[in-house]
């Protein structure tokens, strides 16, 4: 049985009795809250030179929106969480240079509130475009420097006025203004060029490259920043902090990741410096998957690529959107306890 079949079967297994009634009530309540607050979150794609949503269409799906385009698809759902704190950014042709067209994709998983993730969604691509404005041929070292400057500027923006000045969405922010420095967000962003993909991340959102066809091992383009990762624990302790195991490893017993945008009250132990990976694209590359830990907590890299390949084999033009939606369903079927956001990017040579 394929992973796609497992996903569908798990999501639709028959449940009867009190448990079925409880699930039905929970679904009805989620739909009600979704209508009030927008439980599915997405970011509109920006095509070339300021033309918004030129090649992208949005579709309502069970009180949410699914981002659909020829080259990518994205889905984001609150799942079993009371609030939606993830944000997704898709910006086509956000910058150009000697390497030609660049497309920007990002997943941001907020904690404490949504306003830092929303600020990253609205501003990260703009800051990176400014850092890349020179237009010169970019070597890996130059990409690393540009990404580090971009993340540092983003972190500084959200630190100013608690990040509220960085995004209009903060007008509906639900957090206590006196505790905005307790809010943060992971960030995993990818810039896709003609011949390579550049990934920068801080936190435990992840980027995975599906390469080589059925059965091939996925290529992890990021490594989760967990407090008990040996090099991260060493860095935290060298700065004077501690990793305390309280329902898992946590910085000072509080935060379950060691790097993030925001979280001013935990600096310098939690930093915003990204790790950057520059990968050359090959003819056998199929797709790139970016997702928050709501997916990766319950779905392995291999299983995620198997689902994406199953959608690719069906031969439909919008297979990336199908894969993103199916992965969110699989995460929920496996009882992910977090928001789930997924972006799938078609990397086949004819679509780059």
Short mmCIF file of C-alpha atoms in Angstrom, two decimals:
data_model
loop_
_atom_site.label_atom_id
_atom_site.label_comp_id
_atom_site.label_asym_id
_atom_site.label_seq_id
_atom_site.Cartn_x
_atom_site.Cartn_y
_atom_site.Cartn_z
CA UNK A 1 0.00 0.00 0.00
CA UNK A 2 1.38 3.41 -0.93
CA UNK A 3 1.88 6.25 1.54
CA UNK A 4 -0.81 8.23 -0.29
CA UNK A 5 -3.26 5.38 0.30
CA UNK A 6 -2.22 5.16 3.95
CA UNK A 7 -2.91 8.88 4.31
CA UNK A 8 -6.36 8.68 2.79
CA UNK A 9 -7.26 5.48 4.65
CA UNK A 10 -6.08 6.87 7.99
CA UNK A 11 -8.02 10.09 7.52
CA UNK A 12 -11.25 8.32 6.62
CA UNK A 13 -11.22 5.30 8.96
CA UNK A 14 -14.65 4.61 10.43
CA UNK A 15 -15.19 5.72 14.01
CA UNK A 16 -18.45 5.11 15.81
CA UNK A 17 -20.02 5.83 19.18
CA UNK A 18 -19.07 8.64 21.58
CA UNK A 19 -15.67 9.16 19.94
CA UNK A 20 -17.33 9.82 16.58
CA UNK A 21 -19.70 12.33 18.17
CA UNK A 22 -16.81 14.08 19.93
CA UNK A 23 -14.86 14.32 16.67
CA UNK A 24 -17.88 15.69 14.84
CA UNK A 25 -18.38 18.37 17.50
CA UNK A 26 -14.68 19.24 17.36
CA UNK A 27 -14.79 19.57 13.57
CA UNK A 28 -17.86 21.81 13.76
CA UNK A 29 -16.18 24.02 16.34
CA UNK A 30 -13.00 24.28 14.23
CA UNK A 31 -15.04 25.28 11.19
CA UNK A 32 -16.89 27.90 13.24
CA UNK A 33 -13.67 29.43 14.55
CA UNK A 34 -12.14 29.24 11.09
CA UNK A 35 -14.93 31.38 9.70
CA UNK A 36 -14.26 34.00 12.35
CA UNK A 37 -10.49 34.13 12.32
CA UNK A 38 -9.24 32.45 9.16
CA UNK A 39 -7.80 29.17 10.37
CA UNK A 40 -5.97 28.41 7.14
CA UNK A 41 -3.20 30.87 6.42
CA UNK A 42 -1.45 31.50 3.14
CA UNK A 43 0.65 34.15 1.50
CA UNK A 44 -0.24 35.21 -2.06
CA UNK A 45 2.37 34.59 -4.68
CA UNK A 46 4.00 37.64 -6.20
CA UNK A 47 4.91 37.28 -9.84
CA UNK A 48 7.37 39.47 -11.71
CA UNK A 49 7.75 43.18 -10.97
CA UNK A 50 4.91 43.86 -8.59
CA UNK A 51 2.16 41.86 -10.29
CA UNK A 52 0.50 40.02 -7.44
CA UNK A 53 -0.95 36.54 -7.95
CA UNK A 54 -0.29 36.63 -11.70
CA UNK A 55 0.10 32.85 -11.98
CA UNK A 56 -1.50 31.75 -8.74
CA UNK A 57 -5.03 30.81 -7.86
CA UNK A 58 -6.48 30.38 -4.38
CA UNK A 59 -9.11 27.83 -3.51
CA UNK A 60 -11.25 27.55 -0.41
CA UNK A 61 -10.83 24.15 1.19
CA UNK A 62 -12.77 23.32 4.35
CA UNK A 63 -12.72 26.84 5.81
CA UNK A 64 -9.20 27.39 4.53
CA UNK A 65 -7.24 28.39 1.48
CA UNK A 66 -4.92 26.27 -0.61
CA UNK A 67 -2.30 28.03 -2.70
CA UNK A 68 -2.21 26.59 -6.22
CA UNK A 69 0.15 27.37 -9.10
CA UNK A 70 2.02 25.55 -11.84
CA UNK A 71 5.35 25.48 -10.02
CA UNK A 72 4.32 25.23 -6.40
CA UNK A 73 1.55 24.52 -3.92
CA UNK A 74 1.12 25.42 -0.27
CA UNK A 75 -1.27 24.43 2.50
CA UNK A 76 -1.46 25.64 6.08
CA UNK A 77 -3.92 24.44 8.72
CA UNK A 78 -4.31 25.12 12.44
CA UNK A 79 -5.09 21.47 13.15
CA UNK A 80 -5.61 20.75 16.83
CA UNK A 81 -4.20 24.07 18.03
CA UNK A 82 -6.54 26.77 19.26
CA UNK A 83 -4.73 29.51 17.32
CA UNK A 84 -3.01 29.66 13.94
CA UNK A 85 0.58 30.84 14.43
CA UNK A 86 2.22 29.58 11.21
CA UNK A 87 2.74 31.77 8.17
CA UNK A 88 3.72 30.90 4.59
CA UNK A 89 5.38 33.15 2.01
CA UNK A 90 5.57 32.48 -1.74
CA UNK A 91 7.14 35.24 -3.85
CA UNK A 92 7.82 34.44 -7.48
CA UNK A 93 10.60 36.39 -9.23
CA UNK A 94 11.25 38.39 -6.06
CA UNK A 95 14.79 39.23 -7.20
CA UNK A 96 16.92 38.93 -10.32
CA UNK A 97 20.64 38.83 -10.83
CA UNK A 98 23.42 37.31 -12.88
CA UNK A 99 22.01 33.85 -12.22
CA UNK A 100 18.63 34.87 -13.64
CA UNK A 101 15.23 34.60 -11.97
CA UNK A 102 14.98 33.84 -8.24
CA UNK A 103 11.84 32.57 -6.50
CA UNK A 104 11.39 32.85 -2.74
CA UNK A 105 9.57 30.34 -0.53
CA UNK A 106 9.30 30.46 3.26
CA UNK A 107 7.61 28.74 6.20
CA UNK A 108 7.49 30.49 9.57
CA UNK A 109 6.27 28.74 12.72
CA UNK A 110 5.38 31.24 15.44
CA UNK A 111 5.22 30.62 19.16
CA UNK A 112 3.70 32.79 21.85
CA UNK A 113 1.67 34.66 19.23
CA UNK A 114 1.43 34.94 15.46
CA UNK A 115 2.78 38.45 14.87
CA UNK A 116 6.47 37.55 14.49
CA UNK A 117 5.69 34.82 11.94
CA UNK A 118 3.42 37.26 10.07
CA UNK A 119 6.15 39.91 10.09
CA UNK A 120 8.57 37.37 8.59
CA UNK A 121 6.01 36.48 5.94
CA UNK A 122 5.51 40.11 4.97
CA UNK A 123 9.10 41.34 5.14
CA UNK A 124 11.70 38.58 4.84
CA UNK A 125 11.69 38.47 1.03
CA UNK A 126 11.95 42.25 0.83
CA UNK A 127 14.95 42.34 3.14
CA UNK A 128 16.65 39.56 1.20
CA UNK A 129 15.98 41.31 -2.11
CA UNK A 130 17.70 44.41 -0.70
CA UNK A 131 20.71 42.34 0.35
CA UNK A 132 20.89 40.84 -3.15
CA UNK A 133 20.40 44.16 -4.95
CA UNK A 134 23.97 44.22 -6.29
CA UNK A 135 23.07 41.58 -8.86
CA UNK A 136 26.57 40.05 -9.01
CA UNK A 137 27.22 36.34 -9.46
CA UNK A 138 26.75 34.91 -5.99
CA UNK A 139 29.07 32.29 -4.58
CA UNK A 140 28.08 30.17 -1.56
CA UNK A 141 29.99 32.43 0.84
CA UNK A 142 28.18 35.49 -0.52
CA UNK A 143 24.81 33.74 -0.15
CA UNK A 144 25.62 32.85 3.45
CA UNK A 145 26.56 36.45 4.25
CA UNK A 146 23.40 37.81 2.56
CA UNK A 147 21.14 35.39 4.43
CA UNK A 148 22.81 36.18 7.77
CA UNK A 149 22.33 39.92 7.22
CA UNK A 150 18.71 39.36 6.18
CA UNK A 151 17.90 37.29 9.28
CA UNK A 152 19.66 39.79 11.55
CA UNK A 153 17.64 42.68 10.08
CA UNK A 154 14.42 40.69 10.43
CA UNK A 155 15.24 39.93 14.06
CA UNK A 156 15.96 43.61 14.72
CA UNK A 157 12.64 44.64 13.15
CA UNK A 158 10.55 42.33 15.29
CA UNK A 159 12.47 43.44 18.38
CA UNK A 160 11.39 47.01 17.65
CA UNK A 161 7.97 47.63 19.20
CA UNK A 162 7.61 43.89 19.72
CA UNK A 163 7.43 43.38 15.96
CA UNK A 164 4.12 45.21 15.73
CA UNK A 165 5.47 47.94 13.47
CA UNK A 166 6.61 45.36 10.95
CA UNK A 167 3.20 44.03 9.96
CA UNK A 168 -0.32 45.37 9.60
CA UNK A 169 -1.65 42.05 10.92
CA UNK A 170 -0.39 43.04 14.37
CA UNK A 171 -3.48 45.22 14.79
CA UNK A 172 -5.34 42.03 15.72
CA UNK A 173 -2.46 40.65 17.77
CA UNK A 174 -3.73 38.78 20.83
CA UNK A 175 -0.58 38.84 22.99
CA UNK A 176 0.11 41.07 25.96
CA UNK A 177 2.02 44.16 24.75
CA UNK A 178 4.26 43.89 27.81
CA UNK A 179 5.35 40.39 26.82
CA UNK A 180 6.00 40.77 23.11
CA UNK A 181 9.64 39.87 23.65
CA UNK A 182 8.33 36.41 24.61
CA UNK A 183 7.13 35.88 21.03
CA UNK A 184 9.22 34.35 18.26
CA UNK A 185 9.18 32.27 15.11
CA UNK A 186 11.22 29.68 13.31
CA UNK A 187 12.17 30.44 9.73
CA UNK A 188 13.06 28.19 6.83
CA UNK A 189 13.41 29.97 3.50
CA UNK A 190 14.50 28.74 0.10
CA UNK A 191 15.59 30.70 -2.96
CA UNK A 192 15.27 28.65 -6.13
CA UNK A 193 17.43 29.63 -9.09
CA UNK A 194 17.84 27.92 -12.44
CA UNK A 195 20.68 25.67 -11.33
CA UNK A 196 20.65 25.71 -7.54
CA UNK A 197 18.60 26.14 -4.41
CA UNK A 198 19.71 28.13 -1.38
CA UNK A 199 18.15 27.26 1.99
CA UNK A 200 18.55 29.25 5.20
CA UNK A 201 16.90 28.26 8.47
CA UNK A 202 16.76 28.90 12.16
CA UNK A 203 14.62 26.69 14.37
CA UNK A 204 12.99 23.34 13.69
CA UNK A 205 11.08 23.99 10.48
CA UNK A 206 12.75 21.93 7.77
CA UNK A 207 13.65 21.78 4.09
CA UNK A 208 13.93 18.44 2.26
CA UNK A 209 14.95 17.82 -1.36
CA UNK A 210 13.29 14.87 -3.14
CA UNK A 211 15.93 13.59 -5.54
CA UNK A 212 16.46 10.51 -7.68
CA UNK A 213 13.03 8.89 -8.06
CA UNK A 214 11.22 6.14 -6.15
CA UNK A 215 13.20 4.67 -3.29
CA UNK A 216 15.93 7.28 -3.39
CA UNK A 217 17.03 8.81 -0.10
CA UNK A 218 15.82 12.40 0.39
CA UNK A 219 18.43 15.12 0.87
CA UNK A 220 17.95 17.12 4.07
CA UNK A 221 18.85 20.74 3.36
CA UNK A 222 18.49 21.80 7.00
CA UNK A 223 19.22 20.34 10.40
CA UNK A 224 16.75 21.13 13.20
CA UNK A 225 18.03 23.54 15.83
CA UNK A 226 17.14 21.58 18.94
CA UNK A 227 18.64 22.55 22.31
CA UNK A 228 20.13 19.08 22.83
CA UNK A 229 21.87 19.03 19.44
CA UNK A 230 25.48 18.72 20.67
CA UNK A 231 26.87 21.83 18.97
CA UNK A 232 23.81 23.88 19.94
CA UNK A 233 24.00 22.78 23.58
CA UNK A 234 27.68 23.70 23.63
CA UNK A 235 26.90 27.15 22.18
CA UNK A 236 24.11 27.78 24.72
CA UNK A 237 26.26 26.76 27.68
CA UNK A 238 29.22 28.81 26.41
CA UNK A 239 26.93 31.87 26.47
CA UNK A 240 26.00 31.17 30.09
CA UNK A 241 22.69 29.41 29.51
CA UNK A 242 21.43 25.94 30.29
CA UNK A 243 19.50 23.20 28.52
CA UNK A 244 16.87 21.81 30.90
CA UNK A 245 14.86 18.70 30.09
CA UNK A 246 11.22 19.55 30.81
CA UNK A 247 8.96 17.56 28.49
CA UNK A 248 11.95 17.48 26.15
CA UNK A 249 15.08 19.59 25.89
CA UNK A 250 14.41 23.31 26.35
CA UNK A 251 16.52 26.45 26.57
CA UNK A 252 16.36 27.45 30.26
CA UNK A 253 13.51 24.95 30.51
CA UNK A 254 11.31 27.19 28.32
CA UNK A 255 11.84 27.02 24.55
CA UNK A 256 12.10 23.74 22.64
CA UNK A 257 14.33 25.20 19.91
CA UNK A 258 17.72 26.86 20.12
CA UNK A 259 17.44 29.40 17.28
CA UNK A 260 14.55 31.63 16.24
CA UNK A 261 13.54 35.10 15.07
CA UNK A 262 12.44 37.14 18.10
CA UNK A 263 12.40 35.68 21.65
CA UNK A 264 14.28 38.68 22.99
CA UNK A 265 13.96 37.49 26.58
CA UNK A 266 16.08 34.40 25.81
CA UNK A 267 18.97 36.10 24.03
CA UNK A 268 21.83 35.39 23.63
CA UNK A 269 21.03 31.73 24.28
CA UNK A 270 18.44 31.69 21.49
CA UNK A 271 19.94 33.39 18.45
CA UNK A 272 18.67 34.24 14.97
CA UNK A 273 21.82 33.32 13.02
CA UNK A 274 20.75 30.98 10.20
CA UNK A 275 22.52 27.95 8.86
CA UNK A 276 22.76 28.19 5.07
CA UNK A 277 22.95 25.38 2.52
CA UNK A 278 23.67 25.95 -1.18
CA UNK A 279 22.76 22.88 -3.27
CA UNK A 280 23.35 22.41 -6.96
CA UNK A 281 20.27 21.10 -8.76
CA UNK A 282 20.46 17.92 -10.84
CA UNK A 283 18.34 16.46 -13.62
CA UNK A 284 16.82 13.90 -11.24
CA UNK A 285 15.53 16.45 -8.74
CA UNK A 286 11.76 16.30 -8.34
CA UNK A 287 10.62 18.74 -5.66
CA UNK A 288 11.51 20.72 -2.56
CA UNK A 289 9.39 20.38 0.59
CA UNK A 290 9.41 23.11 3.23
CA UNK A 291 7.31 22.52 6.33
CA UNK A 292 6.84 23.44 9.97
CA UNK A 293 7.47 20.88 12.69
CA UNK A 294 3.76 20.13 12.79
CA UNK A 295 4.53 17.89 9.80
CA UNK A 296 8.02 16.67 10.72
CA UNK A 297 7.03 15.65 14.25
CA UNK A 298 4.92 12.83 12.80
CA UNK A 299 6.11 12.34 9.19
CA UNK A 300 9.64 11.32 8.20
CA UNK A 301 11.57 12.86 5.32
CA UNK A 302 11.19 9.60 3.40
CA UNK A 303 7.43 9.41 3.92
CA UNK A 304 6.96 13.04 2.86
CA UNK A 305 8.86 12.46 -0.37
CA UNK A 306 6.86 9.28 -1.02
CA UNK A 307 3.61 11.24 -0.76
CA UNK A 308 4.94 13.95 -3.09
CA UNK A 309 6.08 11.37 -5.64
CA UNK A 310 2.70 9.63 -5.52
CA UNK A 311 1.08 12.94 -6.47
CA UNK A 312 3.68 13.54 -9.19
CA UNK A 313 3.00 10.13 -10.74
CA UNK A 314 -0.67 11.02 -11.17
CA UNK A 315 0.44 13.46 -13.85
CA UNK A 316 -1.77 16.39 -12.93
CA UNK A 317 -0.59 19.92 -13.61
CA UNK A 318 -1.27 21.15 -10.06
CA UNK A 319 0.32 18.16 -8.34
CA UNK A 320 2.35 20.34 -5.95
CA UNK A 321 -0.85 21.71 -4.38
CA UNK A 322 -2.24 18.18 -4.10
CA UNK A 323 0.95 17.03 -2.38
CA UNK A 324 0.91 19.95 0.08
CA UNK A 325 -2.73 19.31 0.98
CA UNK A 326 -2.20 15.56 1.30
CA UNK A 327 0.79 16.05 3.61
CA UNK A 328 -1.25 18.25 5.93
CA UNK A 329 -3.97 15.57 5.99
CA UNK A 330 -1.39 12.88 6.76
CA UNK A 331 0.00 14.93 9.66
CA UNK A 332 -3.49 15.40 11.10
CA UNK A 333 -4.33 11.72 10.59
CA UNK A 334 -1.20 10.89 12.59
CA UNK A 335 -2.46 13.23 15.30
CA UNK A 336 0.02 16.06 14.98
CA UNK A 337 -0.61 18.41 17.91
CA UNK A 338 0.68 21.55 16.16
CA UNK A 339 -0.17 23.86 13.28
CA UNK A 340 0.88 22.25 10.00
CA UNK A 341 2.23 24.28 7.06
CA UNK A 342 3.70 22.77 3.89
CA UNK A 343 5.14 24.23 0.69
CA UNK A 344 5.98 21.94 -2.25
CA UNK A 345 8.05 23.34 -5.14
CA UNK A 346 8.41 21.60 -8.51
CA UNK A 347 12.13 21.31 -9.31
CA UNK A 348 11.92 19.31 -12.52
CA UNK A 349 14.10 21.02 -15.09
CA UNK A 350 11.26 21.96 -17.43
CA UNK A 351 9.58 23.85 -14.59
CA UNK A 352 12.60 25.80 -13.37
#
